Coordinates of C-alpha atoms in Angstrom, one line a residue:
Chain A
X12 CA -23.7 0.7 30.6
X13 CA -20.0 -0.1 30.0
X14 CA -18.9 -1.2 26.5
X15 CA -15.7 -3.2 26.0
X16 CA -13.6 -4.3 23.1
X17 CA -11.6 -7.5 23.1
X18 CA -9.3 -9.1 20.5
X19 CA -9.3 -12.9 20.7
X20 CA -8.2 -16.0 18.9
X21 CA -11.0 -18.6 19.0
X22 CA -9.8 -22.2 18.5
X23 CA -12.7 -24.5 17.5
X24 CA -12.4 -28.2 18.1
X25 CA -13.0 -30.2 14.9
X26 CA -16.5 -31.3 15.9
X27 CA -17.6 -27.7 16.6
X28 CA -16.6 -26.3 13.2
X29 CA -20.1 -26.8 11.8
X30 CA -21.9 -24.8 14.5
X31 CA -22.9 -21.2 13.7
X32 CA -21.1 -19.8 16.8
X33 CA -20.5 -16.3 15.5
X34 CA -24.2 -16.1 14.6
X35 CA -25.2 -17.0 18.2
X36 CA -22.7 -14.4 19.6
X37 CA -24.2 -11.7 17.6
X38 CA -27.9 -12.7 17.9
X39 CA -28.0 -13.8 21.6
X40 CA -25.4 -11.7 23.2
X41 CA -25.6 -8.5 21.0
X42 CA -21.8 -8.3 20.4
X43 CA -20.5 -6.9 17.2
X44 CA -17.9 -9.1 15.6
X45 CA -15.2 -8.1 13.2
X46 CA -13.5 -11.2 11.7
X47 CA -9.8 -10.3 11.2
X48 CA -8.5 -13.6 10.2
X49 CA -10.2 -17.0 9.7
X50 CA -8.8 -20.4 9.1
X51 CA -11.6 -22.9 9.2
X52 CA -11.9 -26.2 7.4
X53 CA -14.7 -28.7 7.9
X54 CA -13.6 -31.8 9.8
X55 CA -10.5 -30.0 11.1
X56 CA -9.7 -27.7 14.0
X57 CA -10.4 -24.0 13.1
X58 CA -9.0 -20.7 14.2
X59 CA -10.7 -17.4 14.1
X60 CA -9.1 -14.0 15.0
X61 CA -11.9 -11.6 16.0
X62 CA -12.5 -8.3 17.5
X63 CA -15.6 -8.3 19.8
X64 CA -17.4 -5.2 21.0
X65 CA -20.3 -5.1 23.3
X66 CA -21.7 -4.3 26.7
X67 CA -19.4 -5.6 29.5
X68 CA -22.0 -7.9 31.1
X69 CA -23.1 -9.4 27.8
X70 CA -19.5 -9.9 26.8
X71 CA -18.9 -12.0 29.9
X72 CA -21.9 -14.1 29.1
X73 CA -20.7 -14.5 25.5
X74 CA -17.3 -15.7 26.7
X75 CA -19.1 -18.2 29.1
X76 CA -21.1 -19.5 26.1
X77 CA -17.9 -20.0 24.1
X78 CA -16.3 -21.9 27.0
X79 CA -19.4 -24.0 27.3
X80 CA -19.2 -24.9 23.6
X81 CA -15.5 -26.0 24.2
X82 CA -14.1 -23.1 22.1
X83 CA -10.6 -22.3 23.3
X84 CA -10.2 -18.6 23.9
X85 CA -6.8 -16.8 23.9
X86 CA -6.2 -13.1 23.9
X87 CA -4.2 -11.7 21.1
X88 CA -0.8 -10.8 22.5
X89 CA 1.1 -10.5 19.3
X90 CA 1.5 -6.9 18.2
X91 CA 3.7 -5.2 15.6
X92 CA 6.1 -2.5 16.7
X93 CA 7.0 0.1 14.1
X94 CA 10.1 2.3 14.4
X95 CA 8.4 5.2 12.7
X96 CA 11.3 7.6 13.3
X97 CA 13.6 5.9 10.8
X98 CA 10.9 5.3 8.1
X99 CA 11.8 6.6 4.6
X100 CA 8.2 6.4 3.4
X101 CA 8.8 4.2 0.4
X102 CA 5.6 2.3 1.1
X103 CA 6.9 -1.2 0.3
X104 CA 5.0 -2.6 3.2
X105 CA 1.6 -1.1 2.2
X106 CA 0.7 -3.6 -0.6
X107 CA 1.3 -6.6 1.6
X108 CA -0.9 -5.2 4.5
X109 CA -4.3 -6.8 3.9
X110 CA -6.1 -5.3 6.9
X111 CA -5.1 -1.8 5.7
X112 CA -3.1 -0.9 8.8
X113 CA -0.2 0.5 6.6
X114 CA -1.4 3.0 4.0
X115 CA 0.1 5.6 1.7
X116 CA -3.1 7.0 0.4
X117 CA -2.5 10.5 1.7
X118 CA -1.3 13.3 -0.6
X119 CA 1.9 13.9 1.3
X120 CA 3.0 10.3 0.5
X121 CA 3.9 9.5 4.1
X122 CA 3.3 6.0 5.5
X123 CA 0.5 5.8 8.0
X124 CA 0.4 3.0 10.6
X125 CA -2.9 2.3 12.3
X126 CA -2.2 -0.3 15.0
X127 CA -5.8 -0.8 15.7
X128 CA -6.3 -2.4 12.3
X129 CA -3.2 -4.6 12.5
X130 CA -3.8 -8.3 12.8
X131 CA -0.1 -9.1 13.3
X132 CA 0.1 -11.2 10.1
X133 CA 3.9 -10.3 10.1
X134 CA 4.1 -9.8 6.3
X135 CA 5.4 -6.2 6.8
X136 CA 8.4 -7.5 8.8
X137 CA 9.9 -9.1 5.7
X138 CA 8.6 -6.4 3.3
X139 CA 10.3 -3.5 5.0
X140 CA 13.8 -2.9 3.4
X141 CA 14.9 -1.0 6.5
X142 CA 13.7 -3.7 8.9
X143 CA 11.6 -1.2 11.0
X144 CA 8.9 -3.7 12.0
X145 CA 9.2 -6.1 14.9
X146 CA 7.0 -8.6 16.5
X147 CA 6.1 -8.0 20.1
X148 CA 4.9 -10.9 22.2
X149 CA 4.1 -8.8 25.3
X150 CA 0.5 -8.4 26.5
Chain B
X83 CA 9.1 34.0 -32.4
X84 CA 9.3 30.8 -30.3
X85 CA 11.3 31.3 -27.1
X86 CA 14.7 29.6 -27.0
X87 CA 17.1 29.8 -24.1
X88 CA 20.7 28.5 -23.7
X89 CA 22.3 27.0 -20.6
X90 CA 24.4 30.2 -20.4
X91 CA 21.4 32.5 -20.5
X92 CA 19.6 30.5 -17.8
X93 CA 22.8 30.5 -15.6
X94 CA 23.0 34.3 -16.0
X95 CA 19.4 34.6 -14.8
X96 CA 20.2 32.2 -11.8
X97 CA 23.2 34.4 -10.9
X98 CA 21.0 37.5 -11.0
X99 CA 18.4 35.8 -8.9
X100 CA 15.9 36.2 -11.7
X101 CA 15.4 32.6 -12.8
X102 CA 12.1 30.9 -12.2
X103 CA 12.5 27.4 -10.8
X104 CA 9.7 24.9 -10.3
X105 CA 9.7 21.2 -9.4
X106 CA 8.6 18.7 -12.1
X107 CA 5.4 18.0 -10.2
X108 CA 4.6 21.7 -10.2
X109 CA 5.2 21.9 -14.0
X110 CA 3.1 18.8 -14.6
X111 CA 0.2 20.5 -12.7
X112 CA 0.8 23.7 -14.6
X113 CA 0.7 21.8 -17.9
X114 CA -3.0 21.1 -17.4
X115 CA -3.8 24.8 -18.0
X116 CA -0.8 26.1 -20.0
X117 CA 0.7 25.3 -23.4
X118 CA 4.4 24.4 -23.8
X119 CA 4.9 27.8 -25.4
X120 CA 3.5 29.5 -22.2
X121 CA 5.6 27.2 -19.9
X122 CA 8.9 28.0 -21.7
X123 CA 8.2 31.7 -21.2
X124 CA 7.4 31.4 -17.5
X125 CA 9.8 28.8 -16.3
X126 CA 13.6 28.5 -16.6
X127 CA 14.6 25.4 -14.6
X128 CA 12.7 22.3 -13.5
X129 CA 14.0 20.2 -10.7
X130 CA 13.5 16.4 -10.8
X131 CA 14.4 13.9 -8.2
X132 CA 14.3 10.2 -7.1
X133 CA 15.0 8.3 -4.0
X134 CA 15.0 4.6 -4.6
X135 CA 17.0 1.4 -4.2
X136 CA 19.8 1.4 -6.7
X137 CA 21.8 -1.8 -6.4
X138 CA 24.6 -0.8 -8.8
X139 CA 26.3 1.6 -6.4
X140 CA 29.4 1.7 -4.3
X141 CA 32.1 3.8 -2.7
X142 CA 35.8 4.0 -3.6
X143 CA 38.0 4.7 -0.7
X144 CA 41.8 5.1 -0.2
X145 CA 42.8 4.0 3.3
X146 CA 46.2 5.7 3.3
X147 CA 49.5 3.7 3.7
X148 CA 50.7 2.0 6.8
X149 CA 54.3 1.7 7.8
X150 CA 55.6 -0.7 6.6
X151 CA 53.1 -0.5 3.7
X152 CA 50.9 -3.3 2.3
X153 CA 49.7 -4.1 -1.2
X154 CA 46.2 -5.4 -0.2
X155 CA 45.1 -8.6 -2.0
X156 CA 42.0 -9.3 0.1
X157 CA 40.1 -7.2 2.5
X158 CA 37.0 -6.9 4.6
X159 CA 35.3 -4.0 6.4
X160 CA 33.3 -5.2 9.5
X161 CA 33.5 -8.6 7.9
X162 CA 32.0 -7.5 4.5
X163 CA 34.4 -8.3 1.6
X164 CA 35.5 -5.3 -0.4
X165 CA 37.2 -5.2 -3.8
X166 CA 40.9 -4.7 -3.5
X167 CA 42.1 -5.6 -7.0
X168 CA 43.2 -2.0 -7.7
X169 CA 46.6 -0.8 -6.6
X170 CA 47.7 -1.1 -3.0
X171 CA 45.2 0.6 -0.7
X172 CA 42.3 1.6 -3.0
X173 CA 39.2 -0.3 -2.0
X174 CA 35.8 -0.4 -3.6
X175 CA 32.9 -1.1 -1.4
X176 CA 30.1 -2.6 -3.5
X177 CA 26.7 -1.8 -2.1
X178 CA 25.2 -5.2 -2.6
X179 CA 28.1 -7.2 -1.2
X180 CA 26.8 -9.4 1.6
X181 CA 28.4 -10.3 4.9
X182 CA 29.0 -14.0 4.5
X183 CA 27.3 -14.9 7.8
X184 CA 24.8 -12.1 8.2
X185 CA 22.7 -11.8 5.1
X186 CA 21.0 -8.5 6.1
X187 CA 24.3 -6.7 6.5
X188 CA 26.6 -5.7 3.7
X189 CA 28.3 -3.1 1.6
X190 CA 25.5 -0.6 1.8
X191 CA 25.6 -0.6 5.6
X192 CA 29.4 -0.1 5.4
X193 CA 28.9 2.9 3.1
X194 CA 26.2 4.4 5.4
X195 CA 28.3 3.9 8.5
X196 CA 31.4 5.5 6.8
X197 CA 29.2 8.5 5.9
X198 CA 27.9 8.7 9.5
X199 CA 31.5 8.8 10.9
X200 CA 31.4 5.3 12.6
X201 CA 34.5 3.2 13.2
X202 CA 34.9 0.1 10.9
X203 CA 37.2 -2.8 11.4
X204 CA 39.6 -3.2 8.4
X205 CA 41.1 -6.7 8.0
X206 CA 43.5 -7.1 5.0
X207 CA 46.0 -9.7 3.8
X208 CA 48.8 -9.8 1.2
X209 CA 51.6 -12.0 0.3
X210 CA 54.2 -9.3 1.0
X211 CA 56.5 -7.9 -1.7
X212 CA 59.9 -6.2 -1.7
X213 CA 58.2 -2.8 -2.0
X214 CA 55.1 -3.7 0.2
X215 CA 56.5 -6.0 2.9
X216 CA 53.5 -6.0 5.2
X217 CA 51.3 -9.1 5.0
X218 CA 48.4 -8.5 7.5
X219 CA 46.4 -5.6 8.8
X220 CA 43.8 -5.4 11.5
X221 CA 42.8 -1.9 12.4
X222 CA 40.0 0.6 12.6
X223 CA 39.1 3.2 9.9
X224 CA 36.6 6.0 9.8
X225 CA 35.9 9.0 7.7
X226 CA 38.4 11.1 9.5
X227 CA 41.5 8.9 9.1
X228 CA 41.2 7.7 5.4
X229 CA 41.9 9.7 2.3
X230 CA 39.2 9.8 -0.5
X231 CA 35.6 8.6 -0.1
X232 CA 34.2 8.8 -3.6
X233 CA 30.7 7.6 -4.3
X234 CA 30.9 5.9 -7.6
X235 CA 27.6 4.4 -8.8
X236 CA 27.8 2.6 -12.2
X237 CA 24.0 2.4 -12.8
X238 CA 21.6 4.7 -11.1
X239 CA 18.4 6.6 -11.9
X240 CA 16.8 4.0 -14.2
X241 CA 14.6 5.6 -16.8
X242 CA 11.4 3.6 -16.0
X243 CA 11.2 0.1 -14.6
X244 CA 8.6 -2.6 -14.8
X245 CA 5.9 -3.2 -12.1
X246 CA 6.2 -6.6 -10.6
X247 CA 3.5 -9.1 -9.7
X248 CA 3.7 -12.8 -8.9
X249 CA 1.2 -15.1 -10.7
X250 CA 2.6 -18.3 -9.1
X251 CA 1.1 -20.0 -6.0
X252 CA 3.9 -19.2 -3.6
X253 CA 5.1 -15.9 -2.1
X254 CA 8.3 -14.6 -3.9
X255 CA 10.9 -12.4 -2.1
X256 CA 12.6 -10.3 -4.8
X257 CA 14.5 -7.1 -5.3
X258 CA 11.0 -5.8 -6.2
X259 CA 9.9 -6.6 -2.6
X260 CA 7.6 -9.2 -1.2
X261 CA 5.3 -10.4 -4.0
X262 CA 2.2 -12.2 -2.8
X263 CA 1.0 -15.3 -4.6
X264 CA -1.8 -15.2 -7.2
X265 CA -1.1 -11.5 -8.0
X266 CA -1.9 -10.5 -4.4
X267 CA 0.0 -7.2 -4.9
X268 CA 2.0 -5.2 -7.5
X269 CA 5.2 -3.3 -6.7
X270 CA 6.8 -0.6 -8.8
X271 CA 9.7 1.8 -8.4
X272 CA 9.7 5.3 -9.6
X273 CA 9.0 8.9 -8.7
X274 CA 7.0 9.1 -11.9
X275 CA 6.5 12.6 -13.2
X276 CA 9.1 13.8 -10.8
X277 CA 11.7 11.3 -12.0
X278 CA 14.8 12.7 -13.7
X279 CA 15.2 10.7 -16.9
X280 CA 11.4 10.5 -17.5
X281 CA 11.4 14.3 -17.8
X282 CA 14.2 14.3 -20.4
X283 CA 13.4 11.0 -22.2
X284 CA 15.7 11.9 -25.2
X285 CA 18.6 12.8 -22.9
X286 CA 18.9 16.3 -24.5
X287 CA 20.1 18.1 -21.3
X288 CA 21.5 15.2 -19.3
X289 CA 24.9 13.9 -20.4
X290 CA 28.6 13.7 -19.5
X291 CA 29.4 16.3 -16.8
X292 CA 25.8 17.2 -15.7
X293 CA 25.9 18.6 -12.2
X294 CA 23.4 16.9 -9.9
X295 CA 22.3 16.5 -6.3
X296 CA 23.7 13.2 -5.1
X297 CA 23.2 11.8 -1.6
X298 CA 23.0 15.2 0.0
X299 CA 25.8 17.0 -1.8
X300 CA 26.7 18.1 -5.3
X301 CA 27.7 15.3 -7.6
X302 CA 28.2 14.7 -11.4
X303 CA 27.0 12.4 -14.1
X304 CA 30.3 10.9 -15.1
X305 CA 29.3 8.5 -17.9
X306 CA 26.2 6.8 -19.2
X307 CA 25.1 4.1 -16.8
X308 CA 25.7 0.4 -17.4
X309 CA 23.0 -1.4 -19.3
X310 CA 22.2 1.9 -21.0
X311 CA 19.5 1.5 -23.5
X312 CA 18.4 4.2 -25.9
X313 CA 16.4 2.2 -28.4
X314 CA 13.6 1.1 -26.1
X315 CA 9.9 1.1 -27.2
X316 CA 8.2 4.5 -26.6
X317 CA 4.6 5.1 -25.7
X318 CA 2.4 7.7 -27.4
X319 CA 3.9 10.4 -25.2
X320 CA 7.5 9.6 -26.3
X321 CA 8.5 7.9 -23.0
X322 CA 10.1 4.5 -22.8
X323 CA 7.7 1.8 -21.6
X324 CA 10.5 -0.3 -20.1
X325 CA 13.9 0.1 -18.4
X326 CA 16.0 2.3 -20.7
X327 CA 18.6 5.0 -20.0
X328 CA 20.7 4.9 -16.8
X329 CA 23.5 7.1 -15.3
X330 CA 26.9 6.6 -13.8
X331 CA 27.2 9.2 -11.0
X332 CA 30.0 10.3 -8.8
X333 CA 30.3 12.6 -5.8
X334 CA 32.3 13.3 -2.6
X335 CA 30.7 10.9 -0.1
X336 CA 32.4 12.8 2.8
X337 CA 29.8 15.5 2.1
X338 CA 26.9 13.1 1.8
X339 CA 24.3 12.4 4.5
X340 CA 22.6 9.1 5.5
X341 CA 19.4 11.1 5.1
X342 CA 19.9 10.6 1.3
X343 CA 22.1 7.4 1.2
X344 CA 20.4 4.6 3.1
X345 CA 21.2 0.9 3.4
X346 CA 18.4 -1.5 2.7
X347 CA 17.8 -5.3 2.9
X348 CA 15.3 -7.1 0.7
X349 CA 14.3 -10.4 2.3
X350 CA 16.0 -13.4 0.6
X351 CA 17.4 -11.1 -2.1
X352 CA 20.1 -9.3 -0.1
X353 CA 21.5 -5.9 0.5
X354 CA 20.8 -2.8 -1.6
X355 CA 21.1 1.0 -1.1
X356 CA 18.7 3.9 -1.4
X357 CA 20.3 6.7 -3.3
X358 CA 18.9 10.2 -3.5
X359 CA 19.4 12.0 -6.8
X360 CA 18.2 15.3 -8.0
X361 CA 18.7 16.7 -11.5
X362 CA 17.8 20.2 -12.7
X363 CA 16.6 20.4 -16.3
X364 CA 16.7 23.7 -18.2
X365 CA 13.6 24.7 -20.1
X366 CA 15.4 25.4 -23.3
X367 CA 12.5 25.5 -25.7
X368 CA 8.9 24.5 -26.3
X369 CA 9.9 20.9 -27.0
X370 CA 11.7 20.6 -23.7
X371 CA 8.7 22.3 -21.9
X372 CA 6.4 19.7 -23.4
X373 CA 8.6 16.9 -22.1
X374 CA 8.7 18.4 -18.6
X375 CA 4.9 18.7 -18.5
X376 CA 4.5 15.0 -18.6
X377 CA 2.1 13.6 -16.1
X378 CA 1.9 10.3 -14.2
X379 CA -1.1 9.2 -16.3
X380 CA 1.0 9.7 -19.5
X381 CA 3.9 7.4 -18.3
X382 CA 3.4 3.8 -18.9
X383 CA 5.2 0.7 -17.6
X384 CA 4.9 -3.0 -18.2
X385 CA 3.5 -5.4 -15.6
X386 CA 5.9 -8.4 -15.4
X387 CA 5.3 -11.7 -13.7
X388 CA 8.2 -12.3 -11.3
X389 CA 6.6 -15.6 -10.3
X390 CA 7.4 -17.3 -13.5
X391 CA 10.7 -17.8 -15.5
X392 CA 11.6 -15.1 -18.0
X393 CA 9.3 -12.6 -16.2
X394 CA 6.6 -12.7 -18.9
X395 CA 4.7 -9.4 -19.6
X396 CA 1.1 -9.5 -18.5
X397 CA 0.0 -6.1 -19.4
X398 CA 0.6 -2.3 -19.1
X399 CA -0.3 0.3 -16.6
X400 CA 0.4 4.0 -16.0
X401 CA 1.8 5.5 -12.9
X402 CA -1.3 7.5 -11.9
X403 CA -3.0 4.1 -11.6
X404 CA -0.1 2.5 -9.7
X405 CA 0.3 5.5 -7.3
X406 CA -3.4 5.4 -6.4
X407 CA -2.6 2.4 -4.2
X408 CA -4.7 -0.1 -6.2
X409 CA -4.9 -1.2 -9.8
X410 CA -7.5 -3.2 -11.6
X411 CA -6.1 -6.0 -13.6
X412 CA -8.0 -8.8 -15.3
X413 CA -11.0 -7.9 -13.3
X414 CA -9.1 -8.1 -10.0
X415 CA -8.2 -5.3 -7.6
X416 CA -4.5 -5.4 -6.8
X417 CA -2.9 -3.4 -4.0
X418 CA 0.2 -1.6 -5.1
X419 CA 3.4 -0.5 -3.3
X420 CA 6.2 1.7 -4.4
X421 CA 9.8 0.8 -3.6
X422 CA 11.1 4.3 -4.1
X423 CA 10.1 7.0 -1.8
X424 CA 8.2 9.9 -3.4
X425 CA 8.2 11.7 0.0
X426 CA 12.0 11.8 -0.1
X427 CA 12.2 12.6 -3.8
X428 CA 10.0 15.6 -3.2
X429 CA 12.2 16.7 -0.5
X430 CA 15.3 16.5 -2.8
X431 CA 13.5 18.4 -5.6
X432 CA 12.6 21.1 -3.1
X433 CA 16.2 21.4 -1.8
X434 CA 17.6 21.6 -5.3
X435 CA 15.0 24.2 -6.2
X436 CA 16.1 26.3 -3.2
X437 CA 19.8 25.9 -4.0
X438 CA 19.2 27.2 -7.6
X439 CA 17.0 30.0 -6.4
X440 CA 19.8 31.1 -4.0
X441 CA 22.4 31.0 -6.8
X442 CA 24.3 28.2 -5.1
X443 CA 23.8 25.7 -7.8
X444 CA 24.4 26.4 -11.5
X445 CA 23.5 24.2 -14.4
X446 CA 26.1 22.5 -16.5
X447 CA 25.8 21.8 -20.2
X448 CA 26.7 18.2 -21.1
X449 CA 30.3 17.9 -22.5
X450 CA 29.1 15.1 -24.6
X451 CA 25.7 13.5 -25.3
X452 CA 25.1 9.8 -24.5
X453 CA 24.8 7.3 -27.3
X454 CA 21.6 7.2 -29.3
X455 CA 20.0 4.0 -30.6
X456 CA 22.0 1.8 -28.2
X457 CA 20.6 -1.7 -27.6
X458 CA 21.7 -4.3 -25.1
X459 CA 23.5 -7.6 -25.4
X460 CA 22.3 -10.6 -23.4
X461 CA 24.6 -13.3 -22.1
X462 CA 24.6 -16.4 -24.2
X463 CA 25.5 -19.6 -22.3
X464 CA 27.8 -21.5 -24.7

């Protein structure tokens, strides 16, 4: 039984915003969902950045269900590149990093970057005084 | 009999390799178990350090004379304007000077590149005089072909600084970093209990002529810093709760390293420079020991709202709270960031400790103390 992980942006048409789509994904397809960013307003188009984990076959079925409900699916291709070698470990980026991908909580006061937590919100790009973060549009 | 030591006695011990040197963080930890009387008996020198953005910094260079010579009236280095209103070929590179077309490049980058030995394009103009007939220069300079490279920073090592939040509804980009709306984060800048002037709040041992670590080499305190304030409000531990004392520091930039002098750019604010400073403090007596034992939870700063005019004070917080990564304020958890690097400051305090242990760095007694009770003027718009 192969388990897979996918990071996706789901775009909901305005008339689907009222449907409990994430509930169906969890209940009927047994996928675990971590919502990384959400921008949903009733009556308007909504966007959801999620991380889905589940059994490969079930995941495929879940994606079919989303397509059937007219939810537009696009993989997350934006990632943040960090030039760690030049970091001076001030930590100016840590307080703007809401998903907690950039942290200074260790006792040696060195910045820790956990790319798997990054949602590419881009706030660190402007917060870093040495301009060590870059947006990468590659897959 | 309470123990008292002079600068001379401590230096004798250093020369004999018998002095005990600790970093300020080590002494703060020691202070949980020992009394000031015990600390003054055990420890001779405490090293303090900071590595933070210090805007009021710059480098004075002398380019050497060309033939025929020029009396430079305006000049740029790699397109960044430099101050040329002193004599013929003395130039002052202000760290915060911006390139007119490239906002994230400026004086600080020029300074770092000079230290690193890179070539820079010098463009200069003059009207031409009888004694300095040349009117234009376009050439390349680097650290090998110019005369002096003197780091001259008029205001460094601020004794305490406010923590910044933004209570407005829009993100603010400031010299205190990116401040998220509705108090989404709080930024501060200090090395706290390791910070030089927080360990000698009364400026007893730091004054004119104090030998220091500056940017990777030995430098000196050459005056009190600009905006020097010695009448600031103190907390119950005798430490100023707001920006107070500052230092003017100088050193030979040719011996500095870009490991400890680093150009920075703050979004929509401009260019600044990280400066590494380390100051050794002699444990002269019990009173000095008590000062050096100060801990982060005993150092207070003000929380100011950079999102509103006049930066109103919203509250107070201590550095143990700020350094934990999160503070609780008005029932809300706020993520915190430091602008200065404690990691680098610790490195500097360690280097200085080693230099003193090896007898390579002796302490210097101030030639003159800095002014007491000094307040600040503000600029009235008439």
